[in-house]
Tab-separated table of C-alpha atoms in Angstrom:
chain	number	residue	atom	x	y	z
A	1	UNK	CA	74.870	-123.516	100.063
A	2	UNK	CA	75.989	-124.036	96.378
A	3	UNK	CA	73.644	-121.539	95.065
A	4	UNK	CA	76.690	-119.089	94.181
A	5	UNK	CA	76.558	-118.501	90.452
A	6	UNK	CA	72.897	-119.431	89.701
A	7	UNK	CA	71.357	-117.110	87.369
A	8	UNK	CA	67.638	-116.559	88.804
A	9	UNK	CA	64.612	-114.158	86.976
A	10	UNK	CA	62.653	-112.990	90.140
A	11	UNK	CA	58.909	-111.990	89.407
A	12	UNK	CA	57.450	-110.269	92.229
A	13	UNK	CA	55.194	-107.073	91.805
A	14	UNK	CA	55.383	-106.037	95.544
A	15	UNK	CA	58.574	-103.925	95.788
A	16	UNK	CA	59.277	-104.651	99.733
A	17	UNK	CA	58.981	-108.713	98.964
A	18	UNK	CA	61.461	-108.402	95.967
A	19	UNK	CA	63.534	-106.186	97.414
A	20	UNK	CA	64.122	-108.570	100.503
A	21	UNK	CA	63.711	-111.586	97.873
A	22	UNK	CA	67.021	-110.022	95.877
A	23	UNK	CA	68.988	-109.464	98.834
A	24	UNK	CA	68.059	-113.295	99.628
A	25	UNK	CA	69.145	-114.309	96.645
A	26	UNK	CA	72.050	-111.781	96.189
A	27	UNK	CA	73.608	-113.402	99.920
A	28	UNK	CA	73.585	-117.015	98.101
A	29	UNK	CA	75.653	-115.458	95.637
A	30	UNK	CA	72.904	-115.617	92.734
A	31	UNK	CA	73.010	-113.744	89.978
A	32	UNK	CA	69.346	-111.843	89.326
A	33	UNK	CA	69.429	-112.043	85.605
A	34	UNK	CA	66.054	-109.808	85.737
A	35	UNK	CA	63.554	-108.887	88.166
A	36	UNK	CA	59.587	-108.302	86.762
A	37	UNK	CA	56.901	-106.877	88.281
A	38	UNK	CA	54.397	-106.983	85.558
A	39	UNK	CA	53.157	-110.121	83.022
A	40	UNK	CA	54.463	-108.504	79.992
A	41	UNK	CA	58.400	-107.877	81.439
A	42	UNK	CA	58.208	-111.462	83.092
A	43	UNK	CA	56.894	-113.289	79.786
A	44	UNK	CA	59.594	-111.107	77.625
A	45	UNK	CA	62.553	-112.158	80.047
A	46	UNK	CA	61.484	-115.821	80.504
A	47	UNK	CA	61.496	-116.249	76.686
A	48	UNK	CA	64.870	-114.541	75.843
A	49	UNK	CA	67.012	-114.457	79.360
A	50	UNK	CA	69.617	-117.191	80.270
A	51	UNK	CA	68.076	-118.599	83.342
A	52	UNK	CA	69.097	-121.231	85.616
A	53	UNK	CA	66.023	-120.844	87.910
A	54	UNK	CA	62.949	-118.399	88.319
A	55	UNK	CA	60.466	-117.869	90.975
A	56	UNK	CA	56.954	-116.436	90.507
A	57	UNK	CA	54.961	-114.825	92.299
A	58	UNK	CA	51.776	-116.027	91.444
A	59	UNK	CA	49.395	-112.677	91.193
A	60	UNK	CA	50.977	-110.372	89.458
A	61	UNK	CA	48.905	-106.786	89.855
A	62	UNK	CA	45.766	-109.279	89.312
A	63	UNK	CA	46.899	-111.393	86.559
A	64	UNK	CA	48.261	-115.215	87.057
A	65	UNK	CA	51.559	-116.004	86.444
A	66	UNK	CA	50.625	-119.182	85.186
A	67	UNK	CA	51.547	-117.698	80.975
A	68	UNK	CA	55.540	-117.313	82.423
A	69	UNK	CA	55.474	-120.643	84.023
A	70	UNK	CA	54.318	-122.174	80.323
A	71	UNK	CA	57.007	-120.743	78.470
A	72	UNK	CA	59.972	-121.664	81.394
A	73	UNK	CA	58.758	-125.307	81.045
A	74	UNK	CA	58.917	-124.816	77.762
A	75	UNK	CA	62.160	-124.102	77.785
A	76	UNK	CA	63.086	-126.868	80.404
A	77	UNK	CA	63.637	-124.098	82.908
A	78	UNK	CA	62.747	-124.640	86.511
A	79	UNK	CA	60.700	-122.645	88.425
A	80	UNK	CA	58.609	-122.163	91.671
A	81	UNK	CA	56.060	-120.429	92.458
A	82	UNK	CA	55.934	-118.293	95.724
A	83	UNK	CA	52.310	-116.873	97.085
A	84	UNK	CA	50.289	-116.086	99.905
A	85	UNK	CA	47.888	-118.530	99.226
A	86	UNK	CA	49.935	-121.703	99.729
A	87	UNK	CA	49.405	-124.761	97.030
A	88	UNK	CA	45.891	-123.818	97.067
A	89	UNK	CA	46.612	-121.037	94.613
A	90	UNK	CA	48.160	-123.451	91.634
A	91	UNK	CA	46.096	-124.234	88.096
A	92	UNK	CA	46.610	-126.555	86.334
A	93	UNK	CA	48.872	-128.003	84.874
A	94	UNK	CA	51.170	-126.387	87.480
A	95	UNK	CA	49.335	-127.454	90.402
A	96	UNK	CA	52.495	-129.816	91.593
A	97	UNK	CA	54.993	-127.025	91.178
A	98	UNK	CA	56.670	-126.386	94.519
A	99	UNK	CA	55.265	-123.469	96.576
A	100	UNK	CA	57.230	-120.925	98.642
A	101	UNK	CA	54.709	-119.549	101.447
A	102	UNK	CA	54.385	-116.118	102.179
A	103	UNK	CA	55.418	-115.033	105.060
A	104	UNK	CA	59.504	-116.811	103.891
A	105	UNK	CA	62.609	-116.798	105.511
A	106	UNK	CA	65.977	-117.379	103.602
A	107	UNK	CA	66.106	-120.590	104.881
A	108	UNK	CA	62.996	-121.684	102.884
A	109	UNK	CA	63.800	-120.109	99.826
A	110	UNK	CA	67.622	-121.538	99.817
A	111	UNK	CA	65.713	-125.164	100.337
A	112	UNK	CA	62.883	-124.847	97.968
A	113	UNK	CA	65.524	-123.517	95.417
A	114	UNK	CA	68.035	-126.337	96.106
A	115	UNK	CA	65.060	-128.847	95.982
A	116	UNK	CA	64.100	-127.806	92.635
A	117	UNK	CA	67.547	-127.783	91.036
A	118	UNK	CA	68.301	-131.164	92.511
A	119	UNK	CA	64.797	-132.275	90.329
């Protein structure tokens, strides 16, 4: 999967799901360029980090992710969103971002994140 080399921010706040998440991504050979668990570190890396790629959790401790996701497209960054919750958990004006479902396998992610860099 040409995925080696990708630099990816990862913003999960449950430490099992971004631990697996980063091994994931590390066996694509991706390079985490940060991983954030709270809204402030995710909305200080996504402005200043050199990212090919990030995916969101959506809740983050009980606040949206939705803030990060504004300043990626910004940026022209892509991004996905991954949640529990399915589509169904998307605001607008993000509510046609793709969606990784929780439970994942690598399979899924690999896809979703090829999808999205393919545009």
């Amino acid at each position: 999967m040409p995925l080696e080399g990708r630099r990816v921010l990862l913003v999960e706040d449950e430490t099992l799901v971004s631990m697996l998440m980063e091994d994931i991504l590390m066996d694509f050979g991706c390079i985490l360029v940060g991983t954030a668990a709270r809204l402030e570190d995710a909305l200080a890396r996504a402005r200043e980090a050199a990212i090919d790629i990030a995916l969101l959790d959506v809740n983050l401790a009980g606040k949206r992710s939705f803030p990060v996701a504004d300043i990626l497209a910004e940026r022209g960054i892509p991004f996905l969103f991954v949640s529990g919750y399915g589509e169904q958990a998307l605001e607008a004006p993000h509510q046609n971002r793709p969606v990784i479902q929780k439970p994942f396998s690598p399979e899924s992610i690999g896809e979703a994140i090829q999808n999205v860099l393919n545009g």
